[in-house]
Coordinates of N, CA and C in Angstrom, one line a residue:
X239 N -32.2 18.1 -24.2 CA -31.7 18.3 -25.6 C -30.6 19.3 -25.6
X240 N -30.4 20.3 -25.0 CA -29.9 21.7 -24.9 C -28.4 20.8 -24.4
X241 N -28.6 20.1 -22.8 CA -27.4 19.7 -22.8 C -26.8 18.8 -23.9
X242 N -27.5 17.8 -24.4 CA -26.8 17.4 -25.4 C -26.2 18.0 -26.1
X243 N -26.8 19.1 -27.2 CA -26.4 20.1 -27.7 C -24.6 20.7 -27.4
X244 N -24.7 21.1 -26.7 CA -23.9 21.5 -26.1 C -22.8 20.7 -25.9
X245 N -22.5 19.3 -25.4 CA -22.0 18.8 -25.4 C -21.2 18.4 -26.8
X246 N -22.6 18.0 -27.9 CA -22.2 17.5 -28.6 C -21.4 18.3 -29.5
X247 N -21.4 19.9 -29.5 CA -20.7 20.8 -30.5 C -18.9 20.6 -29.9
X248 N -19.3 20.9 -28.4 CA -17.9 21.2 -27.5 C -17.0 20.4 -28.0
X249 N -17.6 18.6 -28.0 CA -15.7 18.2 -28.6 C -16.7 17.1 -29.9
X250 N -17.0 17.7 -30.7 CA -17.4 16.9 -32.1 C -16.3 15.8 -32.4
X251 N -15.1 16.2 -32.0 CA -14.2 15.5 -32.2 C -13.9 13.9 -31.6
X252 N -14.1 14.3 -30.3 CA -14.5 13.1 -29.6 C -15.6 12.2 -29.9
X253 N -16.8 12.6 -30.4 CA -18.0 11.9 -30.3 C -17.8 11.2 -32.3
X254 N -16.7 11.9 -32.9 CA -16.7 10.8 -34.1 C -15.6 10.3 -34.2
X255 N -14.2 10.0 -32.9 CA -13.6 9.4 -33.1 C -13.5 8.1 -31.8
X256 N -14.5 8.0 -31.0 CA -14.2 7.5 -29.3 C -15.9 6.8 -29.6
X257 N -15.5 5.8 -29.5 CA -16.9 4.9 -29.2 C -17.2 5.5 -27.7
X258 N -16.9 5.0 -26.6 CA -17.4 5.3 -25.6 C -17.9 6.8 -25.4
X259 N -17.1 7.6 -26.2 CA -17.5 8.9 -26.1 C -19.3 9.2 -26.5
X260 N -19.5 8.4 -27.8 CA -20.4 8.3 -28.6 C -21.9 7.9 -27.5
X261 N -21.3 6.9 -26.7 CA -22.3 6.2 -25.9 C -22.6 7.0 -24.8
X262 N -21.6 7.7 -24.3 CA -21.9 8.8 -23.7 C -23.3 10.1 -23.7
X263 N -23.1 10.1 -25.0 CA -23.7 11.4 -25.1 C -25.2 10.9 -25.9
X264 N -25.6 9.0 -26.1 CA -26.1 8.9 -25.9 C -26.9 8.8 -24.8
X265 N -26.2 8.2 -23.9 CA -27.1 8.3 -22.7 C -27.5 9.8 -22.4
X266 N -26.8 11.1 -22.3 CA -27.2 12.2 -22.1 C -28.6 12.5 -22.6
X267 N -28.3 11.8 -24.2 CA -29.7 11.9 -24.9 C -30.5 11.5 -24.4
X268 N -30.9 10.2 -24.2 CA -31.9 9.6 -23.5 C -32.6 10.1 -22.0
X269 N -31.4 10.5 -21.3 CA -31.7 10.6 -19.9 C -31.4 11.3 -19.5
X270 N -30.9 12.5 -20.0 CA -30.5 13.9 -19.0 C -31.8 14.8 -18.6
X271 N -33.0 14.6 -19.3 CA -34.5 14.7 -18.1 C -35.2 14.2 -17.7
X272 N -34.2 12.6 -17.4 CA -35.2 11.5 -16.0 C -35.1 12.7 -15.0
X273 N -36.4 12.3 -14.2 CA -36.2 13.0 -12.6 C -35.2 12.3 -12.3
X274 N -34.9 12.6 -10.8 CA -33.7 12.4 -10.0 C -34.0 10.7 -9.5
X275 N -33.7 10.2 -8.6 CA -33.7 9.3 -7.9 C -34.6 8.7 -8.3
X276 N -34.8 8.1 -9.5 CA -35.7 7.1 -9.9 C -35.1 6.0 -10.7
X277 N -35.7 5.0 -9.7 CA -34.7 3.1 -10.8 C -35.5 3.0 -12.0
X278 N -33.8 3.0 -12.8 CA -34.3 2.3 -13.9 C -33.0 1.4 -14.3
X279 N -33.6 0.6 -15.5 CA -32.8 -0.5 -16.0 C -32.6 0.4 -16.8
X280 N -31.2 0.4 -17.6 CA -30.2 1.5 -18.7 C -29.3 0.3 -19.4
X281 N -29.4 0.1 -21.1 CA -28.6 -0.7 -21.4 C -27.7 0.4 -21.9
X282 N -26.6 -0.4 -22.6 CA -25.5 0.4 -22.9 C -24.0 -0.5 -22.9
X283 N -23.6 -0.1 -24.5 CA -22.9 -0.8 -24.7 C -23.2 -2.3 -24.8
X284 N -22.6 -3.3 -24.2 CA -23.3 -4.6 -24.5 C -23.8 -5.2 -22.9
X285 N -24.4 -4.1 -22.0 CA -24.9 -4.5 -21.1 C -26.4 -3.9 -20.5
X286 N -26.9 -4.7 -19.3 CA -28.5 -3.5 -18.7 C -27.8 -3.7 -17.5
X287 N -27.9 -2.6 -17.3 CA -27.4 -1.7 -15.6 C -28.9 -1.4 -14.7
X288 N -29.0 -2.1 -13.6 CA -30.1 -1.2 -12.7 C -29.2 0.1 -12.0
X289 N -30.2 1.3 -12.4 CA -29.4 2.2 -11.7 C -30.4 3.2 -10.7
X290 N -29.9 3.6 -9.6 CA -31.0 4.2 -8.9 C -31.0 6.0 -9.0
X291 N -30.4 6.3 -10.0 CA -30.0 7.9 -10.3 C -29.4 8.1 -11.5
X292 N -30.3 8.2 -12.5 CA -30.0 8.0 -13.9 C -28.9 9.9 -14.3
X293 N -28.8 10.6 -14.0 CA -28.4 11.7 -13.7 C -26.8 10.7 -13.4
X294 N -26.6 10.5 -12.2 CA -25.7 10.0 -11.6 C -24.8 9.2 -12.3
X295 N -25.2 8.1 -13.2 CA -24.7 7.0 -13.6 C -24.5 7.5 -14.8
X296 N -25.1 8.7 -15.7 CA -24.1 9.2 -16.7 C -22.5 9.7 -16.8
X297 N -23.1 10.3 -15.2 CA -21.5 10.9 -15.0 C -20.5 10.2 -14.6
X298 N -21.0 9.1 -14.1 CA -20.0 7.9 -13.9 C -19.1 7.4 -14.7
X299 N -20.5 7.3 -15.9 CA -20.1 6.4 -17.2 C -19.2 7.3 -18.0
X300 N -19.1 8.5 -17.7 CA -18.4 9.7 -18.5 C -16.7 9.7 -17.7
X301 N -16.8 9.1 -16.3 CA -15.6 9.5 -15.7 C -14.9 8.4 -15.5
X302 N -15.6 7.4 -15.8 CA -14.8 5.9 -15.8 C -14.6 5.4 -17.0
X303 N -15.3 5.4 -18.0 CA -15.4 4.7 -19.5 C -14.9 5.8 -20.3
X304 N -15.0 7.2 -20.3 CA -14.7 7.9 -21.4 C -13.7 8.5 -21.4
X305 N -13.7 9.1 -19.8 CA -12.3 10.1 -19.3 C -11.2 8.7 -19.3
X306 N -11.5 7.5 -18.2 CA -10.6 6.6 -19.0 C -10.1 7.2 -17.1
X307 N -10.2 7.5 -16.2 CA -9.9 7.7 -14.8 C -9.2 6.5 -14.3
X308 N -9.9 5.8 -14.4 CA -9.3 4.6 -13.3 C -8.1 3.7 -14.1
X309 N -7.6 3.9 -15.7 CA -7.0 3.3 -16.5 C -5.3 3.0 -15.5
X310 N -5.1 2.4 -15.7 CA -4.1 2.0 -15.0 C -2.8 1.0 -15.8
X311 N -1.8 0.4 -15.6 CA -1.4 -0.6 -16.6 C -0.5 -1.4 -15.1
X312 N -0.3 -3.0 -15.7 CA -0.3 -3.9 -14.6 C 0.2 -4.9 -15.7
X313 N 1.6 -5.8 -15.5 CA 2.3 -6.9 -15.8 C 1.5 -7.9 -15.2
X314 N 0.7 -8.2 -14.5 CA 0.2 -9.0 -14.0 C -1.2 -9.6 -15.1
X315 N -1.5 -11.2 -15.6 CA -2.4 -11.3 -16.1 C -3.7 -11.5 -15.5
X316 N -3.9 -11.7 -13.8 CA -4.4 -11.7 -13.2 C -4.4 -10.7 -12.2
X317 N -4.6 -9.1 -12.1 CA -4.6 -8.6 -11.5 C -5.8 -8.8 -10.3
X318 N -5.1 -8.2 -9.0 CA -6.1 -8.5 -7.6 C -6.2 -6.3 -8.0
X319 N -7.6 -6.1 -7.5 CA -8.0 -4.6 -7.6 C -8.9 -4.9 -6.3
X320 N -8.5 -3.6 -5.6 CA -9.5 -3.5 -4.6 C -10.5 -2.0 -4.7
X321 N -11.7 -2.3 -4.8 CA -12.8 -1.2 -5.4 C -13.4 -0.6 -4.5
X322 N -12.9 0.0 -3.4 CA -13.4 0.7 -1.8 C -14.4 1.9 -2.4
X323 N -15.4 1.2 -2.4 CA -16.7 2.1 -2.4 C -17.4 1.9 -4.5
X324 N -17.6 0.9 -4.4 CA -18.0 0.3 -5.5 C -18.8 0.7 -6.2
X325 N -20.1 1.1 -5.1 CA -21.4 1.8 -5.5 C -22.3 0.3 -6.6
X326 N -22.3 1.1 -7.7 CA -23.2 0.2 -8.1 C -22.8 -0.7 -9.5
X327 N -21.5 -0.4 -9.6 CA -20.6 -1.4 -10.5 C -19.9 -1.1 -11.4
X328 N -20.1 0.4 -12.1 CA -19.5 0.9 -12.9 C -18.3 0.7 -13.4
X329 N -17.5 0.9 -11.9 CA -16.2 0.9 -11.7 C -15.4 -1.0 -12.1
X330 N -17.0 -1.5 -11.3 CA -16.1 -2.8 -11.5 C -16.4 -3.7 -12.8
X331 N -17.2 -3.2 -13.7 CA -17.5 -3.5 -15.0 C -16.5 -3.0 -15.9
X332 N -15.6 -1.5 -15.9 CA -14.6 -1.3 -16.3 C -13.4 -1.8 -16.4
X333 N -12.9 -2.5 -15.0 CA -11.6 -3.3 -14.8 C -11.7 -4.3 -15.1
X334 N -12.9 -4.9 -15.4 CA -13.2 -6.7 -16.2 C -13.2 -6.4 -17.2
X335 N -13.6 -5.3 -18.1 CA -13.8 -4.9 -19.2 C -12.0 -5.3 -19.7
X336 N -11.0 -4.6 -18.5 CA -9.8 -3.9 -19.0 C -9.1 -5.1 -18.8
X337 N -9.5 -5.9 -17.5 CA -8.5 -7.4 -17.6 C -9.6 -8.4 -17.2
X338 N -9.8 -9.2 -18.0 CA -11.0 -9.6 -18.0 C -10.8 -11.2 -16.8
X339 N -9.5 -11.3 -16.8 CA -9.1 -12.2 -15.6 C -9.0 -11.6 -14.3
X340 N -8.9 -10.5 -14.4 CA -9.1 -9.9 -12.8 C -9.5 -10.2 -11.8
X341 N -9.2 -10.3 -10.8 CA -9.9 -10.5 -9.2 C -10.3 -9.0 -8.1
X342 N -11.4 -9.1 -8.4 CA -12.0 -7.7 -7.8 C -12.9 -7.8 -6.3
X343 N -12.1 -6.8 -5.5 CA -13.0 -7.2 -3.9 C -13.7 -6.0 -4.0
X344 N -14.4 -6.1 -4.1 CA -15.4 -4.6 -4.6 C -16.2 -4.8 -2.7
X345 N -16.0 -3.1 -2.3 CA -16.6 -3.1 -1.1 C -17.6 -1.9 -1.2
X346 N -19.1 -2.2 -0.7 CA -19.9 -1.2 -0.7 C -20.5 -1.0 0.7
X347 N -20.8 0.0 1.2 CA -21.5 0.0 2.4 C -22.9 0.3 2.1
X348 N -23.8 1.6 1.5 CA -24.8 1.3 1.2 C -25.7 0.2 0.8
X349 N -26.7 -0.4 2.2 CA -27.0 -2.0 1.7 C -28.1 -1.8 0.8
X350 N -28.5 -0.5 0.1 CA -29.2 -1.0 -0.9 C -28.5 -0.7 -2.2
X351 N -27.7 0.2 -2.1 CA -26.7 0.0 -3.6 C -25.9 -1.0 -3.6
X352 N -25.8 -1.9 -2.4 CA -25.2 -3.1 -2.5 C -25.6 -4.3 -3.2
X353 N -27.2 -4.2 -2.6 CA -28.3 -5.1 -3.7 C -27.9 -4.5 -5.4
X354 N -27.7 -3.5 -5.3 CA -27.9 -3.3 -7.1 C -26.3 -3.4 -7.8
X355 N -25.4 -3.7 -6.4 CA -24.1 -4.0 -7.2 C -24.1 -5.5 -7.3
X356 N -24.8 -6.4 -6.8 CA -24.4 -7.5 -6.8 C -26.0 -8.2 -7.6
X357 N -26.9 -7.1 -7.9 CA -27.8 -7.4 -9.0 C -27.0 -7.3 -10.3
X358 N -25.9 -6.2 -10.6 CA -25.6 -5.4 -11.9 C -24.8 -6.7 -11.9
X359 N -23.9 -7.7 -10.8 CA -23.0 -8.7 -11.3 C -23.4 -9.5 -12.3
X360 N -24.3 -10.1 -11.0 CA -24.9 -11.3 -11.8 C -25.7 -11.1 -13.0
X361 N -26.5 -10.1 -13.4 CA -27.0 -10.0 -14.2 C -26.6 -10.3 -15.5
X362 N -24.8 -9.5 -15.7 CA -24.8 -9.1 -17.1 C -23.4 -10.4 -16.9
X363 N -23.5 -11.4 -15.9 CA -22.5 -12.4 -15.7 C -21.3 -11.9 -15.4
X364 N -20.7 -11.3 -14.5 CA -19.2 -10.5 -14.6 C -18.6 -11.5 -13.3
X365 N -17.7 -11.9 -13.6 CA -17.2 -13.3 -12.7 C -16.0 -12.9 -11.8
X366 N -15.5 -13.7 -10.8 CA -14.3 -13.3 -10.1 C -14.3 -12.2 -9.3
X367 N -15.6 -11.9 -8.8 CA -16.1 -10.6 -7.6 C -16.4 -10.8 -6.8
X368 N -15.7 -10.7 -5.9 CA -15.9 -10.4 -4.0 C -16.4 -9.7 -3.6
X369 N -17.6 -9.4 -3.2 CA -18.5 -8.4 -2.7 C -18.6 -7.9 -1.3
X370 N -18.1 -7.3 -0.7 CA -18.4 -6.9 0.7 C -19.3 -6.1 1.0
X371 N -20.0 -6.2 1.9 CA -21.1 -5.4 2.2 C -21.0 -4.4 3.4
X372 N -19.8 -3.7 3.7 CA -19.3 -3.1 4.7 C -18.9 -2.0 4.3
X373 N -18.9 -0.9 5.3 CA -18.0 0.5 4.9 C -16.6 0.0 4.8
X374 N -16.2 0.5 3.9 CA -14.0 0.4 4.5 C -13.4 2.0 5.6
X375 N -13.1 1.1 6.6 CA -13.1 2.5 7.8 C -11.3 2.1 8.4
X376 N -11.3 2.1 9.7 CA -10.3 2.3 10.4 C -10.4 1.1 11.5
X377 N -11.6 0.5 11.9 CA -11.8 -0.5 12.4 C -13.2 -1.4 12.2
X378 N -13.5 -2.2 12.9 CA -14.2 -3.1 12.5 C -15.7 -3.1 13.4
X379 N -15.6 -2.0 14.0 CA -16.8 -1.4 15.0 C -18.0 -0.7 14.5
X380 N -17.7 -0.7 13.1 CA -19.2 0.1 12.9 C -18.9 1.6 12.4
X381 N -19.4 2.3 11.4 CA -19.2 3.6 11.3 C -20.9 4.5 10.8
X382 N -21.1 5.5 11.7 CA -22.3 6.5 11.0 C -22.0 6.6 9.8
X383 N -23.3 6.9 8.9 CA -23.2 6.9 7.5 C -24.1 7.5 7.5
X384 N -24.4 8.7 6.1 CA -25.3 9.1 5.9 C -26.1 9.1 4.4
X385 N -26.8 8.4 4.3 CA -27.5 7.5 3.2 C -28.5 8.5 2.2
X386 N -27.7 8.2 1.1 CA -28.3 9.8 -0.1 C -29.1 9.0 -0.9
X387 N -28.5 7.7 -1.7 CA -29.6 6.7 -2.2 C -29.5 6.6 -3.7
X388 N -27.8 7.1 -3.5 CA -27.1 7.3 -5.2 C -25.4 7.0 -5.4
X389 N -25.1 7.7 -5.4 CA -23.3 7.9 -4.9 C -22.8 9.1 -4.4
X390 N -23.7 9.6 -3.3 CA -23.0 10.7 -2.9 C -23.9 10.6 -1.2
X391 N -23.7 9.1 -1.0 CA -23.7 8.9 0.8 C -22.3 9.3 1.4
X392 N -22.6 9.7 2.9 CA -21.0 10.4 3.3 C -21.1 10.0 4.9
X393 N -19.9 9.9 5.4 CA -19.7 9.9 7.1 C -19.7 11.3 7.6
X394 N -20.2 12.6 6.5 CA -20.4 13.3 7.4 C -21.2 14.3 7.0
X395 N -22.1 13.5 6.2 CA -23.4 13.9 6.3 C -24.7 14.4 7.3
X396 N -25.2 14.8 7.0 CA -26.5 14.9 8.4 C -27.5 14.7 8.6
X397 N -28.4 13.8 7.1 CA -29.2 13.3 6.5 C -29.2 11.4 7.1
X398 N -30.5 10.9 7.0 CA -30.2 9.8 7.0 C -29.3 9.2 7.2
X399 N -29.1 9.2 8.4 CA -27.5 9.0 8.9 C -28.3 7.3 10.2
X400 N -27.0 6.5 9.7 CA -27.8 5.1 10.0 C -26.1 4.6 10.2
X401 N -25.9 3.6 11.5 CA -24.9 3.0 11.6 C -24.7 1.7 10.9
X402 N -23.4 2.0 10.5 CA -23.1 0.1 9.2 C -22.2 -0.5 9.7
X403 N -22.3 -1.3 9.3 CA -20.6 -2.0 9.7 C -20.1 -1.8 8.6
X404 N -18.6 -1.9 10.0 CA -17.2 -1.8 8.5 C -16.5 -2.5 8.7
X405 N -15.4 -2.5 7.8 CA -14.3 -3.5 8.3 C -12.8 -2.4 8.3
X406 N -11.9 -3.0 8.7 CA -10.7 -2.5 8.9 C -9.7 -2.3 7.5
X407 N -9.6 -1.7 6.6 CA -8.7 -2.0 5.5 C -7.9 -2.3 5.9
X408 N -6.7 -1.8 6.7 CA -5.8 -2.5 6.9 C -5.7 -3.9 6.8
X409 N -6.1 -4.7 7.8 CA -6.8 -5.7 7.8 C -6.3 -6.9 6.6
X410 N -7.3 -5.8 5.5 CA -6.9 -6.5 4.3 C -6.0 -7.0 3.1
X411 N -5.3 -5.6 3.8 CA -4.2 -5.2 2.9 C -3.0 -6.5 3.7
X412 N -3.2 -6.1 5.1 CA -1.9 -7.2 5.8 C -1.9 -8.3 5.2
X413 N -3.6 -8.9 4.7 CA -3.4 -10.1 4.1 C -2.6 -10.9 3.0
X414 N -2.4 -9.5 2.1 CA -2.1 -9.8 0.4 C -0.8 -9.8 0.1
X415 N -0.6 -10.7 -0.9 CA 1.3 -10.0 -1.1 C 1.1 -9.0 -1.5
X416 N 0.6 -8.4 -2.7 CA 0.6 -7.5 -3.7 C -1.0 -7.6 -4.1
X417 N -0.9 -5.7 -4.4 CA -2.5 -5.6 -4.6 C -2.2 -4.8 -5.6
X418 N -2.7 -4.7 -6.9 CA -2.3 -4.1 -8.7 C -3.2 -3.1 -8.5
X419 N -4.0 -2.7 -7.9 CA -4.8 -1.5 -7.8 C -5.7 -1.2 -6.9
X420 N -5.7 -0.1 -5.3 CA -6.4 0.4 -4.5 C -6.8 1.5 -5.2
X421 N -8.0 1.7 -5.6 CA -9.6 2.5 -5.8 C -10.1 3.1 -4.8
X422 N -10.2 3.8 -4.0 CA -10.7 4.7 -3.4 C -12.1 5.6 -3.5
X423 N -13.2 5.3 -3.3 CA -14.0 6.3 -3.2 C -14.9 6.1 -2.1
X424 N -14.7 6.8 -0.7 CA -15.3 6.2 -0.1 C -16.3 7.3 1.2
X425 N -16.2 8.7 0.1 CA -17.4 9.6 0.7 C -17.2 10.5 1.9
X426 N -15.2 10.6 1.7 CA -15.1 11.7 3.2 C -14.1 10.8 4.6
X427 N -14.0 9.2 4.3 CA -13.4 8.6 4.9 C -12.0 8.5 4.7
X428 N -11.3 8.8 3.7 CA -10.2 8.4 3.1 C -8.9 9.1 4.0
X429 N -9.3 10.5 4.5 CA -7.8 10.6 5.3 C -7.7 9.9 6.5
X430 N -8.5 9.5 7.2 CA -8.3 8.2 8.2 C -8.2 7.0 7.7
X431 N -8.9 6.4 6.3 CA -8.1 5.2 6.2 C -6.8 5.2 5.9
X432 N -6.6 5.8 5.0 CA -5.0 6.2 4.6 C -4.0 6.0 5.6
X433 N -4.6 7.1 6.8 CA -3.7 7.1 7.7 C -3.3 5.9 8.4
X434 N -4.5 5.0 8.5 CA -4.5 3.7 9.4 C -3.9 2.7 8.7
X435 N -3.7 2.8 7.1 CA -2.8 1.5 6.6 C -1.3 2.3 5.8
X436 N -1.1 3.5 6.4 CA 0.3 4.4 6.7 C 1.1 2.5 6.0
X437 N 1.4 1.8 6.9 CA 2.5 1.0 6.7 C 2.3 -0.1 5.7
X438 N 1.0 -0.3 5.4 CA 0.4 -1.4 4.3 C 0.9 -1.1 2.7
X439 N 0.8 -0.1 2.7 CA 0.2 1.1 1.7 C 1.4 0.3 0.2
X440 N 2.3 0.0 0.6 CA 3.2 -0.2 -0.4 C 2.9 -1.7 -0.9
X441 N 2.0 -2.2 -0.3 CA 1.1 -3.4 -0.8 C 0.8 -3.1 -2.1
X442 N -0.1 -2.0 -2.0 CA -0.7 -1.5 -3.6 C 0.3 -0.8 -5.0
X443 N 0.1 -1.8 -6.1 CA 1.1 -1.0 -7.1 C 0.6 0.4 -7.8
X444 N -0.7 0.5 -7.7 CA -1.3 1.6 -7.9 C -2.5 1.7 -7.2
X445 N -2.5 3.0 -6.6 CA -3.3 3.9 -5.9 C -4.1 5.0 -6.5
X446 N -5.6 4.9 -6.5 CA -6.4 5.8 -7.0 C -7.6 6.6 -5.6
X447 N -7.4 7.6 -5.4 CA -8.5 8.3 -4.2 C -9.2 9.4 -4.6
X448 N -10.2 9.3 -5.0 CA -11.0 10.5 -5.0 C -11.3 11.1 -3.3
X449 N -10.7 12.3 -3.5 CA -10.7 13.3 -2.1 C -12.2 13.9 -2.1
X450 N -12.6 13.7 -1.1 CA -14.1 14.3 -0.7 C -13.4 15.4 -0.1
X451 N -13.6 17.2 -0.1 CA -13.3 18.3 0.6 C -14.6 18.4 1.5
X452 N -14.2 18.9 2.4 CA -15.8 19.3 3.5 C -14.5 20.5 3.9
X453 N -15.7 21.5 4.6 CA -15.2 22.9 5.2 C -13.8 22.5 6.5
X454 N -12.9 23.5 5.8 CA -11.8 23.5 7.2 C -11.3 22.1 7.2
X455 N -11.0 21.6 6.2 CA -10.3 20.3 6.5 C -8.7 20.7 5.5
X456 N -8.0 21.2 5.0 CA -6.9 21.6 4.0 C -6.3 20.7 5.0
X457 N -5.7 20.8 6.3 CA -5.0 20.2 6.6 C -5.4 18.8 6.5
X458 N -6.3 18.3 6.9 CA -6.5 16.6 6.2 C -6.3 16.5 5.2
X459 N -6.2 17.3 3.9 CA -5.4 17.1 2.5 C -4.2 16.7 2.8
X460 N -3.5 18.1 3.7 CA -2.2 17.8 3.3 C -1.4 17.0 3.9
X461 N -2.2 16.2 4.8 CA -1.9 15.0 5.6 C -1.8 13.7 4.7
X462 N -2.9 13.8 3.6 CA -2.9 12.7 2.9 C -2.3 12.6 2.0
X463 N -1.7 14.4 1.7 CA -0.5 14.0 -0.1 C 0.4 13.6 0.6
X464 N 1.2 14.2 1.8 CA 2.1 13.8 2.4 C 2.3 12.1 2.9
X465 N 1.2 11.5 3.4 CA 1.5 10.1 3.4 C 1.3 9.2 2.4
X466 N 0.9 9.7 1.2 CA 1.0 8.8 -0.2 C 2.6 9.2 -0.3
X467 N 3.0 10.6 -0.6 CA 4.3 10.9 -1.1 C 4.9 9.8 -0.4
X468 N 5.6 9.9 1.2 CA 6.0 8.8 1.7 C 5.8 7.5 1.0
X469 N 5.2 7.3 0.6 CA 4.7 5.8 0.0 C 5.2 5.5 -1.3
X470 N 5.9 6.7 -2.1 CA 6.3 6.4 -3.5 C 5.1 6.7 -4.3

């Protein structure tokens, strides 16, 4: 209640002019003292989400639906989006939301948040999704993972660490004329994939990465502004 509170004074503004905002800070209401790591079904808005970290999936819903992150704009009435690290659909419930003809290759490596991305599909009916069930890495051999059992599994974690398969983005990218949106979140892997589709990269008309920092890596940052800059 306290965090609601809180919330709710900070931007009053938002919460009586922003529907999603509103839904927001219901969910806070309801669920900001579930324990941790416990499934539940969560409706909201005009859907029910199975989610395995009710904590987690507020803040999701706060950084994709409210903050409006992933908003993008695309002349295309069929946009192709590719959703590298999908998790458990948030992301890809948004871009159907935003182009409801879309074509989405949503890739998850976690094979149990995989089950619950491709439970959350079919459930609430969200059509035109390609599911992969692979890490997106640098090749097609397999990558260590370390499995949290929410959205914050990592390749360089030390925990529950289990080998997956991946696939090669590149790969993918070679395939396509044009790709209206690369999504990125992929837990710590991103300055090697980047680096590996260096020449693809202008495939995508928009580019979205959330940067995982781990200790003593700045230079892997500055490796990765530097090869988006290259890229336009």
């Amino acid at each position: 209640m306290q965090l609601f509170l809180e919330i709710l004074f900070k931007e009053l503004y938002r919460s009586l002019t922003e529907k999603n905002y509103r839904q927001f800070l219901s969910l806070v209401l309801r669920f900001s003292g579930t324990s941790r790591y416990v499934q539940k079904n969560i409706k909201f808005l005009n859907y029910t989400f199975t989610v395995p970290d009710t904590l987690s999936f507020i803040w999701q819903f706060k950084e994709i639906f409210t903050d409006g992150s992933y908003l993008f704009k695309t002349d295309s009435a069929q946009p192709l989006i590719y959703d590298c690290g999908a998790n458990i659909g948030t992301s890809v419930l948004y871009f159907k939301r935003m182009f409801p003809k879309a074509r989405v290759k949503a890739f998850e490596a976690d094979p149990k948040i995989l089950k619950i991305l491709e439970r959350n599909i079919s459930s609430n009916k969200i059509t035109n999704i390609e599911t992969i069930g692979k890490a997106v890495w640098i090749n097609n051999g397999g990558v260590e993972f370390s499995l949290e059992g929410a959205d914050g599994s990592s390749i360089f974690g030390k925990k529950n660490k289990v080998k997956i398969s991946s696939i090669r983005l590149k790969d993918f990218l070679d395939n396509e004329d044009k790709i209206d949106l690369l999504k990125m979140d992929i837990e710590g892997a991103e300055v090697e994939v980047i680096r590996d589709c260096n020449s693809s990269l202008k495939k995508a008309q928009h580019i979205f990465i959330e940067y995982h920092s781990f200790a003593n890596d700045e230079q892997k940052l500055n490796e990765l502004l530097q090869t988006l800059s290259h890229n336009g």
